[in-house]
PDB file of C-alpha atoms in Angstrom:
ATOM      1  CA  GLY A   1      -1.575 -34.619 -28.792  1.00 85.00           C
ATOM      2  CA  LEU A   2      -3.620 -33.407 -25.834  1.00 86.00           C
ATOM      3  CA  MET A   3      -2.735 -36.545 -23.917  1.00 89.00           C
ATOM      4  CA  TYR A   4       0.974 -35.882 -24.435  1.00 85.00           C
ATOM      5  CA  GLU A   5       0.447 -32.267 -23.382  1.00 84.00           C
ATOM      6  CA  GLU A   6      -1.157 -33.420 -20.136  1.00 86.00           C
ATOM      7  CA  LYS A   7       1.895 -35.612 -19.523  1.00 86.00           C
ATOM      8  CA  GLU A   8       4.095 -32.610 -20.444  1.00 88.00           C
ATOM      9  CA  ASP A   9       5.696 -34.642 -23.188  1.00 89.00           C
ATOM     10  CA  PHE A  10       5.799 -31.616 -25.449  1.00 90.00           C
ATOM     11  CA  LYS A  11       8.180 -33.130 -27.971  1.00 91.00           C
ATOM     12  CA  LYS A  12       5.688 -35.849 -28.937  1.00 92.00           C
ATOM     13  CA  ALA A  13       2.757 -33.431 -28.799  1.00 91.00           C
ATOM     14  CA  LEU A  14       4.567 -31.046 -31.136  1.00 92.00           C
ATOM     15  CA  ALA A  15       5.344 -33.885 -33.547  1.00 93.00           C
ATOM     16  CA  ILE A  16       1.671 -34.844 -33.775  1.00 93.00           C
ATOM     17  CA  TYR A  17       0.381 -31.285 -34.112  1.00 92.00           C
ATOM     18  CA  THR A  18       3.071 -30.340 -36.641  1.00 91.00           C
ATOM     19  CA  GLU A  19       2.252 -33.316 -38.853  1.00 91.00           C
ATOM     20  CA  LEU A  20      -1.453 -32.465 -38.698  1.00 91.00           C
ATOM     21  CA  TYR A  21      -0.767 -28.812 -39.515  1.00 89.00           C
ATOM     22  CA  GLU A  22       1.520 -29.630 -42.426  1.00 90.00           C
ATOM     23  CA  GLN A  23      -1.061 -32.002 -43.888  1.00 91.00           C
ATOM     24  CA  SER A  24      -4.163 -29.850 -43.603  1.00 90.00           C
ATOM     25  CA  GLN A  25      -3.206 -26.373 -42.310  1.00 89.00           C
ATOM     26  CA  ASP A  26      -5.452 -27.158 -39.340  1.00 88.00           C
ATOM     27  CA  LEU A  27      -5.876 -23.967 -37.284  1.00 89.00           C
ATOM     28  CA  THR A  28      -6.496 -25.858 -34.037  1.00 89.00           C
ATOM     29  CA  ALA A  29      -3.179 -27.657 -34.495  1.00 91.00           C
ATOM     30  CA  ALA A  30      -1.474 -24.321 -35.151  1.00 91.00           C
ATOM     31  CA  SER A  31      -3.008 -22.927 -31.982  1.00 90.00           C
ATOM     32  CA  ARG A  32      -1.840 -25.914 -29.919  1.00 91.00           C
ATOM     33  CA  ILE A  33       1.702 -25.640 -31.320  1.00 92.00           C
ATOM     34  CA  SER A  34       1.833 -21.956 -30.439  1.00 93.00           C
ATOM     35  CA  GLN A  35       0.572 -22.664 -26.913  1.00 92.00           C
ATOM     36  CA  ILE A  36       3.313 -25.208 -26.302  1.00 93.00           C
ATOM     37  CA  TYR A  37       5.986 -22.789 -27.475  1.00 93.00           C
ATOM     38  CA  LEU A  38       4.510 -20.022 -25.338  1.00 93.00           C
ATOM     39  CA  ARG A  39       4.574 -22.264 -22.263  1.00 91.00           C
ATOM     40  CA  GLN A  40       8.265 -22.810 -22.973  1.00 92.00           C
ATOM     41  CA  GLU A  41       8.765 -19.059 -23.551  1.00 94.00           C
ATOM     42  CA  LYS A  42       9.934 -19.766 -27.091  1.00 94.00           C
ATOM     43  CA  TYR A  43       8.245 -16.689 -28.500  1.00 95.00           C
ATOM     44  CA  GLN A  44       9.999 -16.572 -31.854  1.00 96.00           C
ATOM     45  CA  GLU A  45       9.094 -20.196 -32.561  1.00 95.00           C
ATOM     46  CA  ALA A  46       5.484 -19.511 -31.587  1.00 94.00           C
ATOM     47  CA  VAL A  47       5.027 -16.586 -33.992  1.00 96.00           C
ATOM     48  CA  PRO A  48       4.319 -18.357 -37.328  1.00 94.00           C
ATOM     49  CA  PHE A  49       1.791 -20.721 -35.760  1.00 93.00           C
ATOM     50  CA  LEU A  50       0.149 -17.995 -33.705  1.00 92.00           C
ATOM     51  CA  GLU A  51      -0.076 -15.854 -36.837  1.00 93.00           C
ATOM     52  CA  ALA A  52      -1.702 -18.763 -38.666  1.00 92.00           C
ATOM     53  CA  ALA A  53      -4.258 -19.262 -35.878  1.00 89.00           C
ATOM     54  CA  ALA A  54      -4.997 -15.560 -35.401  1.00 88.00           C
ATOM     55  CA  LEU A  55      -5.012 -14.407 -39.006  1.00 83.00           C
ATOM     56  CA  GLY A  56      -6.654 -17.586 -40.298  1.00 85.00           C
ATOM     57  CA  ASP A  57      -9.668 -16.958 -38.082  1.00 82.00           C
ATOM     58  CA  PRO A  58     -10.240 -13.205 -37.593  1.00 77.00           C
ATOM     59  CA  ASP A  59     -12.928 -13.991 -35.005  1.00 83.00           C
ATOM     60  CA  ASP A  60     -10.393 -15.733 -32.761  1.00 85.00           C
ATOM     61  CA  LEU A  61      -9.733 -12.639 -30.662  1.00 90.00           C
ATOM     62  CA  ASN A  62      -7.943 -14.631 -27.961  1.00 90.00           C
ATOM     63  CA  SER A  63      -5.235 -15.675 -30.429  1.00 90.00           C
ATOM     64  CA  MET A  64      -5.097 -12.115 -31.746  1.00 93.00           C
ATOM     65  CA  VAL A  65      -4.435 -10.770 -28.248  1.00 95.00           C
ATOM     66  CA  LYS A  66      -1.722 -13.367 -27.668  1.00 94.00           C
ATOM     67  CA  LEU A  67      -0.129 -12.479 -30.991  1.00 95.00           C
ATOM     68  CA  GLY A  68      -0.055  -8.804 -30.037  1.00 96.00           C
ATOM     69  CA  LEU A  69       1.564  -9.656 -26.698  1.00 96.00           C
ATOM     70  CA  VAL A  70       4.177 -11.874 -28.357  1.00 97.00           C
ATOM     71  CA  TYR A  71       5.020  -9.074 -30.761  1.00 97.00           C
ATOM     72  CA  MET A  72       5.468  -6.822 -27.712  1.00 97.00           C
ATOM     73  CA  GLU A  73       7.779  -9.374 -26.115  1.00 96.00           C
ATOM     74  CA  LEU A  74       9.850  -9.501 -29.303  1.00 97.00           C
ATOM     75  CA  LYS A  75       9.938  -5.670 -29.523  1.00 97.00           C
ATOM     76  CA  ARG A  76       7.969  -5.772 -32.768  1.00 97.00           C
ATOM     77  CA  PHE A  77       5.980  -2.783 -31.643  1.00 98.00           C
ATOM     78  CA  ASP A  78       4.581  -1.705 -35.015  1.00 97.00           C
ATOM     79  CA  ASP A  79       3.170  -5.203 -35.547  1.00 97.00           C
ATOM     80  CA  SER A  80       1.771  -5.188 -32.023  1.00 97.00           C
ATOM     81  CA  ILE A  81       0.047  -1.838 -32.591  1.00 98.00           C
ATOM     82  CA  GLU A  82      -1.450  -3.135 -35.838  1.00 96.00           C
ATOM     83  CA  VAL A  83      -2.837  -6.294 -34.198  1.00 96.00           C
ATOM     84  CA  PHE A  84      -4.327  -4.480 -31.195  1.00 97.00           C
ATOM     85  CA  GLY A  85      -5.791  -1.894 -33.576  1.00 96.00           C
ATOM     86  CA  LYS A  86      -7.561  -4.623 -35.555  1.00 93.00           C
ATOM     87  CA  ILE A  87      -9.024  -6.061 -32.360  1.00 95.00           C
ATOM     88  CA  LEU A  88     -10.295  -2.638 -31.276  1.00 96.00           C
ATOM     89  CA  GLU A  89     -11.968  -2.152 -34.646  1.00 95.00           C
ATOM     90  CA  LYS A  90     -14.210  -5.089 -33.707  1.00 93.00           C
ATOM     91  CA  THR A  91     -14.417  -4.537 -29.956  1.00 95.00           C
ATOM     92  CA  PRO A  92     -13.631  -0.851 -29.321  1.00 95.00           C
ATOM     93  CA  GLU A  93     -14.419  -1.102 -25.603  1.00 93.00           C
ATOM     94  CA  ALA A  94     -12.057  -4.018 -24.877  1.00 96.00           C
ATOM     95  CA  ASP A  95     -10.342  -2.541 -21.813  1.00 96.00           C
ATOM     96  CA  ARG A  96      -7.604  -5.169 -21.642  1.00 97.00           C
ATOM     97  CA  VAL A  97      -6.597  -4.492 -25.264  1.00 97.00           C
ATOM     98  CA  LEU A  98      -6.723  -0.734 -24.697  1.00 98.00           C
ATOM     99  CA  TYR A  99      -4.393  -1.234 -21.737  1.00 98.00           C
ATOM    100  CA  TYR A 100      -1.933  -3.318 -23.775  1.00 98.00           C
ATOM    101  CA  LEU A 101      -1.996  -0.833 -26.651  1.00 98.00           C
ATOM    102  CA  GLY A 102      -1.392   2.033 -24.237  1.00 98.00           C
ATOM    103  CA  ALA A 103       1.577   0.103 -22.831  1.00 97.00           C
ATOM    104  CA  VAL A 104       3.036  -0.277 -26.342  1.00 98.00           C
ATOM    105  CA  TYR A 105       2.731   3.450 -26.947  1.00 98.00           C
ATOM    106  CA  GLU A 106       4.440   4.144 -23.617  1.00 97.00           C
ATOM    107  CA  GLU A 107       7.227   1.711 -24.476  1.00 96.00           C
ATOM    108  CA  THR A 108       7.851   3.468 -27.775  1.00 97.00           C
ATOM    109  CA  GLY A 109       7.751   6.946 -26.237  1.00 96.00           C
ATOM    110  CA  ASP A 110       4.494   7.920 -27.935  1.00 97.00           C
ATOM    111  CA  ASP A 111       3.021   9.473 -24.817  1.00 96.00           C
ATOM    112  CA  ALA A 112       0.318  11.392 -26.672  1.00 96.00           C
ATOM    113  CA  ASN A 113      -1.212   8.196 -28.047  1.00 97.00           C
ATOM    114  CA  ALA A 114      -0.683   6.462 -24.715  1.00 97.00           C
ATOM    115  CA  VAL A 115      -2.826   9.134 -23.027  1.00 97.00           C
ATOM    116  CA  LYS A 116      -5.447   8.993 -25.770  1.00 97.00           C
ATOM    117  CA  THR A 117      -5.700   5.193 -25.589  1.00 98.00           C
ATOM    118  CA  LEU A 118      -5.573   4.676 -21.817  1.00 97.00           C
ATOM    119  CA  SER A 119      -8.121   7.460 -21.273  1.00 96.00           C
ATOM    120  CA  ARG A 120     -10.685   5.296 -23.067  1.00 97.00           C
ATOM    121  CA  ILE A 121     -10.681   2.726 -20.253  1.00 96.00           C
ATOM    122  CA  PRO A 122     -13.891   3.240 -18.224  1.00 94.00           C
ATOM    123  CA  ALA A 123     -13.951   3.909 -14.490  1.00 92.00           C
ATOM    124  CA  ASP A 124     -15.734   0.623 -13.757  1.00 91.00           C
ATOM    125  CA  SER A 125     -12.885  -1.405 -15.263  1.00 94.00           C
ATOM    126  CA  LYS A 126     -10.482  -3.251 -12.977  1.00 93.00           C
ATOM    127  CA  LEU A 127      -7.691  -1.722 -15.057  1.00 95.00           C
ATOM    128  CA  TYR A 128      -8.860   1.847 -14.507  1.00 95.00           C
ATOM    129  CA  GLY A 129      -6.610   2.580 -11.533  1.00 93.00           C
ATOM    130  CA  ASP A 130      -3.381   1.604 -13.266  1.00 94.00           C
ATOM    131  CA  ALA A 131      -4.498   3.201 -16.532  1.00 96.00           C
ATOM    132  CA  ALA A 132      -5.294   6.532 -14.864  1.00 95.00           C
ATOM    133  CA  VAL A 133      -1.900   6.627 -13.139  1.00 95.00           C
ATOM    134  CA  HIS A 134      -0.157   5.923 -16.458  1.00 96.00           C
ATOM    135  CA  VAL A 135      -2.179   8.700 -18.110  1.00 97.00           C
ATOM    136  CA  ALA A 136      -0.934  11.151 -15.499  1.00 96.00           C
ATOM    137  CA  LEU A 137       2.674   9.984 -15.787  1.00 95.00           C
ATOM    138  CA  SER A 138       2.542  10.171 -19.597  1.00 96.00           C
ATOM    139  CA  LEU A 139       1.209  13.721 -19.365  1.00 96.00           C
ATOM    140  CA  LYS A 140       4.029  14.550 -16.956  1.00 95.00           C
ATOM    141  CA  LYS A 141       6.618  13.203 -19.417  1.00 94.00           C
ATOM    142  CA  GLN A 142       5.179  15.602 -21.991  1.00 95.00           C
ATOM    143  CA  GLY A 143       5.704  18.466 -19.562  1.00 94.00           C
ATOM    144  CA  LYS A 144       1.955  18.800 -19.013  1.00 96.00           C
ATOM    145  CA  VAL A 145       1.934  18.750 -15.217  1.00 95.00           C
ATOM    146  CA  PRO A 146      -1.254  20.879 -14.809  1.00 95.00           C
ATOM    147  CA  GLU A 147      -3.076  18.485 -17.159  1.00 96.00           C
ATOM    148  CA  ALA A 148      -1.694  15.511 -15.204  1.00 96.00           C
ATOM    149  CA  LEU A 149      -2.989  16.966 -11.935  1.00 95.00           C
ATOM    150  CA  ALA A 150      -6.368  17.699 -13.499  1.00 95.00           C
ATOM    151  CA  ALA A 151      -6.552  14.137 -14.821  1.00 95.00           C
ATOM    152  CA  LEU A 152      -5.835  12.728 -11.355  1.00 94.00           C
ATOM    153  CA  GLU A 153      -8.453  14.981  -9.758  1.00 93.00           C
ATOM    154  CA  GLU A 154     -10.958  13.695 -12.307  1.00 93.00           C
ATOM    155  CA  SER A 155      -9.888  10.104 -11.597  1.00 92.00           C
ATOM    156  CA  ILE A 156     -10.376  10.601  -7.853  1.00 90.00           C
ATOM    157  CA  ARG A 157     -13.845  12.008  -8.541  1.00 90.00           C
ATOM    158  CA  LYS A 158     -14.794   9.094 -10.793  1.00 89.00           C
ATOM    159  CA  SER A 159     -13.243   6.303  -8.763  1.00 85.00           C
ATOM    160  CA  PRO A 160     -11.920   7.291  -5.313  1.00 80.00           C
ATOM    161  CA  LEU A 161     -10.984   3.727  -4.374  1.00 79.00           C
ATOM    162  CA  HIS A 162      -7.383   3.883  -5.589  1.00 88.00           C
ATOM    163  CA  SER A 163      -4.799   5.104  -3.080  1.00 91.00           C
ATOM    164  CA  SER A 164      -2.223   5.459  -5.858  1.00 93.00           C
ATOM    165  CA  PHE A 165      -4.141   8.462  -7.245  1.00 94.00           C
ATOM    166  CA  TYR A 166      -3.420  10.460  -4.090  1.00 95.00           C
ATOM    167  CA  ILE A 167       0.235   9.403  -3.958  1.00 95.00           C
ATOM    168  CA  VAL A 168       0.977  10.281  -7.595  1.00 95.00           C
ATOM    169  CA  LYS A 169      -0.939  13.567  -7.349  1.00 96.00           C
ATOM    170  CA  ALA A 170       0.950  14.515  -4.182  1.00 96.00           C
ATOM    171  CA  SER A 171       4.283  13.640  -5.790  1.00 96.00           C
ATOM    172  CA  LEU A 172       3.531  15.909  -8.758  1.00 96.00           C
ATOM    173  CA  GLU A 173       2.541  18.740  -6.420  1.00 96.00           C
ATOM    174  CA  ASP A 174       5.653  18.154  -4.320  1.00 96.00           C
ATOM    175  CA  GLU A 175       7.936  18.143  -7.372  1.00 94.00           C
ATOM    176  CA  THR A 176       6.534  21.494  -8.479  1.00 93.00           C
ATOM    177  CA  GLY A 177       7.199  23.086  -5.088  1.00 94.00           C
ATOM    178  CA  LYS A 178       3.630  22.875  -3.789  1.00 96.00           C
ATOM    179  CA  ILE A 179       4.508  20.962  -0.638  1.00 96.00           C
ATOM    180  CA  ASP A 180       1.551  22.243   1.399  1.00 96.00           C
ATOM    181  CA  ARG A 181      -0.874  21.194  -1.320  1.00 96.00           C
ATOM    182  CA  ALA A 182       0.832  17.785  -1.479  1.00 96.00           C
ATOM    183  CA  ALA A 183       0.279  17.384   2.269  1.00 96.00           C
ATOM    184  CA  ARG A 184      -3.407  18.237   1.882  1.00 96.00           C
ATOM    185  CA  THR A 185      -3.757  15.694  -0.936  1.00 96.00           C
ATOM    186  CA  LEU A 186      -2.252  12.948   1.242  1.00 96.00           C
ATOM    187  CA  GLU A 187      -4.423  13.944   4.205  1.00 95.00           C
ATOM    188  CA  GLU A 188      -7.437  13.663   1.916  1.00 94.00           C
ATOM    189  CA  GLY A 189      -6.225  10.213   0.869  1.00 95.00           C
ATOM    190  CA  LEU A 190      -6.029   9.081   4.490  1.00 94.00           C
ATOM    191  CA  LYS A 191      -9.745   9.753   4.891  1.00 93.00           C
ATOM    192  CA  SER A 192     -10.405   6.890   2.475  1.00 91.00           C
ATOM    193  CA  PHE A 193      -7.284   4.845   3.256  1.00 93.00           C
ATOM    194  CA  PRO A 194      -6.492   5.398   6.963  1.00 93.00           C
ATOM    195  CA  ASP A 195      -4.075   2.467   7.133  1.00 92.00           C
ATOM    196  CA  ASP A 196      -2.253   2.947   3.837  1.00 93.00           C
ATOM    197  CA  GLU A 197       1.442   2.631   4.634  1.00 93.00           C
ATOM    198  CA  LYS A 198       2.671   4.474   1.536  1.00 94.00           C
ATOM    199  CA  ILE A 199       0.470   7.485   2.213  1.00 95.00           C
ATOM    200  CA  HIS A 200       1.572   7.595   5.864  1.00 94.00           C
ATOM    201  CA  TYR A 201       5.228   7.274   4.873  1.00 94.00           C
ATOM    202  CA  TYR A 202       5.057  10.012   2.267  1.00 95.00           C
ATOM    203  CA  LEU A 203       3.058  12.334   4.508  1.00 95.00           C
ATOM    204  CA  GLY A 204       5.460  11.660   7.387  1.00 94.00           C
ATOM    205  CA  SER A 205       8.362  12.602   5.133  1.00 95.00           C
ATOM    206  CA  ILE A 206       6.625  15.803   4.032  1.00 95.00           C
ATOM    207  CA  GLU A 207       5.799  16.793   7.628  1.00 94.00           C
ATOM    208  CA  ASP A 208       9.444  16.197   8.515  1.00 94.00           C
ATOM    209  CA  ARG A 209      10.550  18.515   5.701  1.00 94.00           C
ATOM    210  CA  ARG A 210       8.023  21.135   6.784  1.00 93.00           C
ATOM    211  CA  GLY A 211       9.569  21.082  10.266  1.00 93.00           C
ATOM    212  CA  ASN A 212       6.657  19.247  11.872  1.00 92.00           C
ATOM    213  CA  ILE A 213       8.828  16.545  13.436  1.00 91.00           C
ATOM    214  CA  ASP A 214       6.173  15.286  15.871  1.00 92.00           C
ATOM    215  CA  LYS A 215       3.576  14.908  13.097  1.00 90.00           C
ATOM    216  CA  GLY A 216       6.132  13.094  10.961  1.00 89.00           C
ATOM    217  CA  LEU A 217       6.833  10.653  13.792  1.00 92.00           C
ATOM    218  CA  GLU A 218       3.112  10.057  14.291  1.00 91.00           C
ATOM    219  CA  HIS A 219       2.800   8.813  10.720  1.00 92.00           C
ATOM    220  CA  MET A 220       5.859   6.581  11.058  1.00 90.00           C
ATOM    221  CA  GLU A 221       4.461   5.139  14.307  1.00 89.00           C
ATOM    222  CA  LYS A 222       1.160   4.485  12.517  1.00 88.00           C
ATOM    223  CA  ILE A 223       3.035   2.424   9.929  1.00 88.00           C
ATOM    224  CA  LEU A 224       4.572   0.311  12.707  1.00 86.00           C
ATOM    225  CA  ARG A 225       1.168  -0.240  14.299  1.00 86.00           C
ATOM    226  CA  VAL A 226      -0.297  -1.334  10.973  1.00 78.00           C
ATOM    227  CA  ASN A 227       2.733  -3.451  10.037  1.00 76.00           C
ATOM    228  CA  PRO A 228       5.051  -4.253  12.979  1.00 75.00           C
ATOM    229  CA  ASP A 229       7.521  -5.960  10.602  1.00 69.00           C
ATOM    230  CA  HIS A 230       8.725  -2.557   9.306  1.00 57.00           C
TER     231      HIS A 230
END
């Protein structure tokens, strides 16, 4: 079966694995069948075999994660939440699973649980930047703009190496009529990210709106120096 997989003769590989699975309920065969279907983006066909592999061996967290993601793809959100919840019972600090679960909650409009889940991702995680931005946006959708701003300020304090924090914070301040504060936030961002095109563009736009045409042009010229293709 593996030899046929290497040759990308999936039809023959599936025939071998399916026969083995039907004869002995072999979990490895079920896993291989699911992988072939996933490679072909045949998610519905993959489900029963992925369920067999994941639920047949509760310690196979990799298959559990894949099952949760397939459920997401098929819009089976309740099933996805259940699977990710079971994984987190065993590995509560699994940042990747927390991120996926937070995404499910966002997709279903459960912003409160999205905030609660994504806030558990630690600052030293590679996913922290995206998670923190989603926390702020979920708070905004709940009408909790002050809490969103406070969350971003805390994120900047914990992990200042994400330019998106400054951009999202400035946009929230701008949307609530605090244009001068938004400008200060972007200026603060430029101290850490002097060549960030998005910060320069946004700050240039704000300076333009504040009547500071020359300052606005300076930021646009900076973008062209950093990236002449603009």
